[in-house]
Short mmCIF file of C-alpha atoms in Angstrom, two decimals:
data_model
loop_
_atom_site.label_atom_id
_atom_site.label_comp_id
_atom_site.label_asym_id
_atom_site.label_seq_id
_atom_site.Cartn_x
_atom_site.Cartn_y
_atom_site.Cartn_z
CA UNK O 162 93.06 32.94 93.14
CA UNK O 163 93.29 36.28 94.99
CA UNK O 164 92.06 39.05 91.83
CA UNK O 165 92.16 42.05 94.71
CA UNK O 166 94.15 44.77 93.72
CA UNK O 167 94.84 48.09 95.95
CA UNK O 168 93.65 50.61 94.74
CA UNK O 169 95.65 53.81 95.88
CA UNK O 170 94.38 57.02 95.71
CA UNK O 171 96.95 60.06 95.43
CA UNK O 172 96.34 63.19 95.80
CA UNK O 173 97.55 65.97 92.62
CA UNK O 174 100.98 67.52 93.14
CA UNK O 175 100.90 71.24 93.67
CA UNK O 176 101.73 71.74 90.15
CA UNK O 177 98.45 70.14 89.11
CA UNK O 178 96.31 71.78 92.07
CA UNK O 179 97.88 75.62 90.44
CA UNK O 180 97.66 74.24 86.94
CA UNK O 181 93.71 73.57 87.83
CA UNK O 182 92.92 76.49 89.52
CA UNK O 183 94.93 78.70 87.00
CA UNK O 184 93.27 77.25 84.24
CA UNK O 185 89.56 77.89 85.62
CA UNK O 186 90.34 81.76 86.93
CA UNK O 187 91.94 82.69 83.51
CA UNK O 188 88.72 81.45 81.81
CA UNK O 189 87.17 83.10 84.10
CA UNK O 190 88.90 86.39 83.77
CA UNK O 191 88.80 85.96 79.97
CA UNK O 192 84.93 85.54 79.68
CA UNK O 193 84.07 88.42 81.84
CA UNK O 194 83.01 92.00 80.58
CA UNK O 195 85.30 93.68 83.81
CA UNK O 196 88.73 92.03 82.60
CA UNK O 197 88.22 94.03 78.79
CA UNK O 198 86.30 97.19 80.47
CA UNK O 199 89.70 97.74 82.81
CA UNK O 200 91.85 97.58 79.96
CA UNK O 201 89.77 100.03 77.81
CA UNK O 202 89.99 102.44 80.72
CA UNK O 203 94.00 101.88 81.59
CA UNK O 204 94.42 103.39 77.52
CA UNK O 205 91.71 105.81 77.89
CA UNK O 206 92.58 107.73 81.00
CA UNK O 207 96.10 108.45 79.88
CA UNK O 208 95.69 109.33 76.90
CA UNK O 209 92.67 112.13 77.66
CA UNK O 210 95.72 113.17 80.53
CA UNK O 211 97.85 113.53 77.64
CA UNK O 212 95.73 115.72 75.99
CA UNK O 213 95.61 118.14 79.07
CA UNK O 214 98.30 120.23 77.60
CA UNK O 215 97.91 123.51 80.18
CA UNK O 216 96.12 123.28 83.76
CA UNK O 217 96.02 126.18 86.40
CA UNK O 218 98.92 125.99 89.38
CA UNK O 219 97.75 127.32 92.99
CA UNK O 220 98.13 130.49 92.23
CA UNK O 221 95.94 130.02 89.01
CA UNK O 222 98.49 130.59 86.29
CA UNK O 223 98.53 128.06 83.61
CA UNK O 224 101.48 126.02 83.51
CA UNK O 225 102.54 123.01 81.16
CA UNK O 226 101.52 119.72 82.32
CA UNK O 227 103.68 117.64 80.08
CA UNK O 228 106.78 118.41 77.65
CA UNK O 229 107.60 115.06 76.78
CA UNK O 230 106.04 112.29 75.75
CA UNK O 231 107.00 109.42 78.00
CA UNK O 232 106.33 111.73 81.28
CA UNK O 233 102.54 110.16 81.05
CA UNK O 234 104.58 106.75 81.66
CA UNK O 235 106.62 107.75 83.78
CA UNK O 236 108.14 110.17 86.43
CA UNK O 237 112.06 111.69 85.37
CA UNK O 238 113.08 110.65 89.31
CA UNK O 239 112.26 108.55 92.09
CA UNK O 240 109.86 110.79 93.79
CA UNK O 241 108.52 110.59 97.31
CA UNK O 242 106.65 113.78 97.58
CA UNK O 243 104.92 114.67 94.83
CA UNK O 244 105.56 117.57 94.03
CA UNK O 245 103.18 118.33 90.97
CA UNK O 246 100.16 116.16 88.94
CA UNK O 247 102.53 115.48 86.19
CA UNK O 248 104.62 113.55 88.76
CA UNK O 249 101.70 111.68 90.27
CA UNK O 250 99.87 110.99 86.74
CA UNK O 251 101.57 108.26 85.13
CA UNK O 252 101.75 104.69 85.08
CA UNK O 253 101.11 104.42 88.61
CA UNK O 254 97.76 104.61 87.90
CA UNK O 255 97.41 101.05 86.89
CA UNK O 256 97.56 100.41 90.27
CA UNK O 257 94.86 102.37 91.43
CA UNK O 258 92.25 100.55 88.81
CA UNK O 259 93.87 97.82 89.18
CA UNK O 260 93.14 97.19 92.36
CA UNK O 261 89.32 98.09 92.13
CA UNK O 262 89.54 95.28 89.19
CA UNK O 263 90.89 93.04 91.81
CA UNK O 264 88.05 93.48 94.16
CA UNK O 265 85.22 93.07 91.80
CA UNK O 266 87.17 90.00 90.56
CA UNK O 267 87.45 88.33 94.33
CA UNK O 268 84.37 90.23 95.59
CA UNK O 269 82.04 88.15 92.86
CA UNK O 270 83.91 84.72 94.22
CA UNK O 271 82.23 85.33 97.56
CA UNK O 272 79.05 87.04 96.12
CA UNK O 273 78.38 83.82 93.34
CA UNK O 274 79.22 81.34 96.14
CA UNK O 275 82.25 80.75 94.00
CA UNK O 276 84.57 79.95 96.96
CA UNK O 277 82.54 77.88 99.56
CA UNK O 278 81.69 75.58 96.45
CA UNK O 279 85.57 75.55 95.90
CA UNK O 280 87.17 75.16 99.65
CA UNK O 281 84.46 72.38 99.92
CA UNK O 282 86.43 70.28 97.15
CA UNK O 283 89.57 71.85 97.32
CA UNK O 284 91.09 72.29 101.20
CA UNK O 285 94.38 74.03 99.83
CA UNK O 286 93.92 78.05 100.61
CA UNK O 287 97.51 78.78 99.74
CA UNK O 288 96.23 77.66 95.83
CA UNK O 289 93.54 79.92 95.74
CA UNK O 290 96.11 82.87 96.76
CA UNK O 291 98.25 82.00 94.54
CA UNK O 292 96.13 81.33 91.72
CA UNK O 293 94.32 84.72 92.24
CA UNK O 294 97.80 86.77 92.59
CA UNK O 295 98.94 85.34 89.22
CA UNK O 296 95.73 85.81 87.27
CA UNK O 297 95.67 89.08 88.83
CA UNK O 298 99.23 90.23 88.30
CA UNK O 299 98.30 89.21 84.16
CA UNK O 300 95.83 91.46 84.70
CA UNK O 301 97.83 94.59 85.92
CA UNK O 302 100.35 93.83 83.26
CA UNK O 303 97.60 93.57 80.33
CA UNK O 304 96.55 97.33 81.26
CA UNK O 305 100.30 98.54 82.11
CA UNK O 306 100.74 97.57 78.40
CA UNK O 307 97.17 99.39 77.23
CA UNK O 308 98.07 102.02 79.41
CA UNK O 309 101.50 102.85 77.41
CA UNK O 310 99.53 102.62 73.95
CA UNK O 311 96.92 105.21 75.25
CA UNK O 312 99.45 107.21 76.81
CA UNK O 313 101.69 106.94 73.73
CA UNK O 314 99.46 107.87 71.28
CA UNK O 315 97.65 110.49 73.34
CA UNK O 316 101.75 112.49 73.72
CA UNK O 317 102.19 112.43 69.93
CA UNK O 318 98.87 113.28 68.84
CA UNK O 319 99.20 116.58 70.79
CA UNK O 320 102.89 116.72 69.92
CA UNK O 321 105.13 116.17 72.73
CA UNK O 322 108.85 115.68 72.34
CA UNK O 323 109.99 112.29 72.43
CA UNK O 324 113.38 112.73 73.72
CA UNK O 325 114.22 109.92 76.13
CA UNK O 326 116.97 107.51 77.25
CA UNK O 327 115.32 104.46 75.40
CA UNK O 328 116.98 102.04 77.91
CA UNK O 329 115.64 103.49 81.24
CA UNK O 330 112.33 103.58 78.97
CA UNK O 331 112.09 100.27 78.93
CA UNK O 332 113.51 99.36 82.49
CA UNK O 333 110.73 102.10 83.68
CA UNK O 334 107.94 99.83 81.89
CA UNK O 335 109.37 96.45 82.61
CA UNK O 336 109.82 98.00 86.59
CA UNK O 337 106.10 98.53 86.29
CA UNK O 338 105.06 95.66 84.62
CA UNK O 339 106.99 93.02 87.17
CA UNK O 340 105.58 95.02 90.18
CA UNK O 341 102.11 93.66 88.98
CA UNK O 342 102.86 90.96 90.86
CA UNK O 343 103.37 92.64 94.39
CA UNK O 344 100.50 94.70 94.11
CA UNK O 345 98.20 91.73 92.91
CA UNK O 346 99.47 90.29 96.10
CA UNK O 347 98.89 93.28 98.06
CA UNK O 348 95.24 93.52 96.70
CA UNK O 349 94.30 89.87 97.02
CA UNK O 350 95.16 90.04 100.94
CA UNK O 351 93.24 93.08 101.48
CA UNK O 352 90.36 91.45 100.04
CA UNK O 353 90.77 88.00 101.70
CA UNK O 354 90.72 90.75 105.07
CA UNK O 355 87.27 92.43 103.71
CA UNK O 356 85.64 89.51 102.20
CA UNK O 357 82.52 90.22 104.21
CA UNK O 358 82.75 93.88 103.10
CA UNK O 359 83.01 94.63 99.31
CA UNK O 360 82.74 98.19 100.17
CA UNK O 361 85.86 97.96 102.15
CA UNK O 362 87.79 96.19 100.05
CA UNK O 363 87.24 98.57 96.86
CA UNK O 364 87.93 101.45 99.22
CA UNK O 365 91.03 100.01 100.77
CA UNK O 366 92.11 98.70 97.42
CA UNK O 367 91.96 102.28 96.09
CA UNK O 368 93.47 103.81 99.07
CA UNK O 369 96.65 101.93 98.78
CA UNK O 370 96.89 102.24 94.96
CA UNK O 371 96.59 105.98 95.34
CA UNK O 372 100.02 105.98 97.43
CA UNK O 373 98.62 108.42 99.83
CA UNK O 374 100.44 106.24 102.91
CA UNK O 375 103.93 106.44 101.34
CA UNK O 376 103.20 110.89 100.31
CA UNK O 377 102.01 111.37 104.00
CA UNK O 378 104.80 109.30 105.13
CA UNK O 379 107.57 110.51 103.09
CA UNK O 380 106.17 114.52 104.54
CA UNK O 381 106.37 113.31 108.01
CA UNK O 382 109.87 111.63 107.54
CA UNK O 383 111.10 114.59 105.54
CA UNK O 384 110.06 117.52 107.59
CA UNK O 385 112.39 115.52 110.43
CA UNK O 386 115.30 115.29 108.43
CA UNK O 387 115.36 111.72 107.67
CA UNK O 388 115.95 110.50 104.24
CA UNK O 389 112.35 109.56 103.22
CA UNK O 390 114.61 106.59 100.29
CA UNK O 391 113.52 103.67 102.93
CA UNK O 392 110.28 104.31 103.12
CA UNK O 393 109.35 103.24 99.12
CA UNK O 394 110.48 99.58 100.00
CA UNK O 395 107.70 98.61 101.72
CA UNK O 396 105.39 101.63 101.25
CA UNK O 397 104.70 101.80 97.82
CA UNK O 398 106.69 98.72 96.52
CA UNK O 399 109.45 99.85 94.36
CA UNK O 400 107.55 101.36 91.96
CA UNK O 401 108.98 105.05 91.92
CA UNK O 402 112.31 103.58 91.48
CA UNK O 403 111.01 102.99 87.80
CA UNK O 404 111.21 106.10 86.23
CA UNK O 405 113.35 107.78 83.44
CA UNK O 406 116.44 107.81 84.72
CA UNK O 407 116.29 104.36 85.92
CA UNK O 408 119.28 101.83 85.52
CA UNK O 409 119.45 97.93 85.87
CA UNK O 410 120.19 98.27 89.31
CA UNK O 411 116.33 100.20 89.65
CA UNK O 412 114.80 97.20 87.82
CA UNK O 413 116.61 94.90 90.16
CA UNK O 414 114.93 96.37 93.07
CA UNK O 415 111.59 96.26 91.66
CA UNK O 416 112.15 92.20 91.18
CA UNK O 417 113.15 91.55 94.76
CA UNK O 418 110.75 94.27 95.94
CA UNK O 419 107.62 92.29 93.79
CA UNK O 420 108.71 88.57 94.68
CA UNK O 421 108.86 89.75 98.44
CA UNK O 422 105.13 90.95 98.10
CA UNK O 423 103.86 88.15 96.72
CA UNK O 424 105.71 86.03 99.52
CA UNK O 425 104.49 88.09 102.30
CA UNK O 426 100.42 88.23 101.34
CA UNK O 427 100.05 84.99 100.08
CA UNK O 428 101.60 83.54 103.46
CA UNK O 429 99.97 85.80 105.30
CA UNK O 430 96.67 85.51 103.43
CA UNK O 431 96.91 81.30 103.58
CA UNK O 432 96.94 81.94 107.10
CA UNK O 433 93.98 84.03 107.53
CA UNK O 434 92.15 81.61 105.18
CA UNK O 435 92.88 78.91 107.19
CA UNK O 436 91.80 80.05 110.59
CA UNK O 437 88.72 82.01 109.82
CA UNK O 438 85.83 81.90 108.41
CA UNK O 439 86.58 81.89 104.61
CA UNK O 440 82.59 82.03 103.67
#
């Protein structure tokens, strides 16, 4: 009598491959010093800026910084020249230490040995994108929210008004929050580009978090006479259209704006994994 089974061996759906990789980069980003270190700093820095109740103009009078509490969150307008440190100080920031979080997070992959260990047992480089986007994007979105207690507390500790519309509030810090995800995406690709150089990728990281490409854009565009509106689509993803005066249709834009991101890198950074050297 013929006992012989077949034995067939299936591989794991994409929902377990994510589920796997999620689950090892969040313990990851949990047992790490860097993860609590950014998050102390996203409630710190805004809340010393806060504090900075008079600074010198160019001329070297002293002018008000801030008048209102939720300015340190965010701009009154969508802005695409800044036109003062108030307007450029808010939580935009995030995305400028986020990003240098980003690329000591990916960097140390490549530095431990991390990923050859991992493509050697697990072929799928679109999981590892994704995987480090998300985990990434909860990063962001963990210091967006220490970022408004610092702020917060650093406004009405020197006494700022707190006048606001409380629904374009909270559209401004949801806006923020969701665009996590695009500039997660945005910072994993860049370092995925600059694996070999962790210099690079902290420097480009900061460079695009800084939004100097959309300010020296939106000059060029504007001294021709162009409406400069376009350019935050793709430039700086969205993120001034979160502001104080925001509406539903603002938050809306900063959704589509996000999920696009993420679509874009993590294609475009599968592809680059997949035909290069990922070592």
């Amino acid at each position: 009598m013929n006992t012989t089974r077949d034995i067939k061996f299936e591989s794991p759906t994409f929902a377990r491959r994510i589920k796997g990789m999620l689950g090892v980069d969040f313990y990851r980003l949990f047992h790490t010093p860097l993860f609590y270190i950014f998050l102390a700093i996203a409630a710190i820095i805004p809340a010393m800026v806060s504090a900075m109740t008079m600074m010198p103009d160019q001329n070297g009078n002293q002018i008000t910084l801030y008048s209102n509490v939720w300015q340190i969150i965010a701009a009154s307008k969508s802005l695409y020249v800044i036109e003062g440190i108030a307007d450029y100080a808010n939580m935009n920031m995030v995305f400028i230490f986020g990003g240098i979080m980003v690329s000591i997070f990916i960097g140390h992959d490549y530095k431990s040995g991390y990923v050859k260990q991992l493509f050697t047992t697990h072929a799928k480089k679109q999981d590892y994108m994704i995987s480090k986007s998300l985990v990434c994007a909860f990063a962001m979105a963990c210091m967006c929210i220490t970022y408004l207690i610092g702020g917060t507390v650093g406004g009405l500790l020197v006494g700022y008004d707190t006048d606001v519309s409380v629904g374009s509030l909270i559209i401004a810090i949801l806006g923020k929050i969701i665009m996590s995800l695009g500039w997660a995406s945005l910072y994993t690709f860049l370092n995925v580009i600059f694996r070999k150089y962790f210099g690079i990728s902290v420097a480009s990281s900061f460079f695009f978090g800084t939004g100097i490409l959309i300010i020296g854009a939106a000059a060029i565009v504007e001294s021709l006479k162009i409406p400069t509106s376009f350019l935050n689509i793709f430039l700086y993803g969205a993120s001034v259209n979160a502001n104080l005066s925001s509406g539903i249709g603002s938050l809306l834009i900063c959704i589509v704006v996000s999920v696009a991101w993420a679509v874009i890198y993590n294609v475009a950074g599968t592809r680059l994994l997949n035909k290069c050297d990922v070592y």
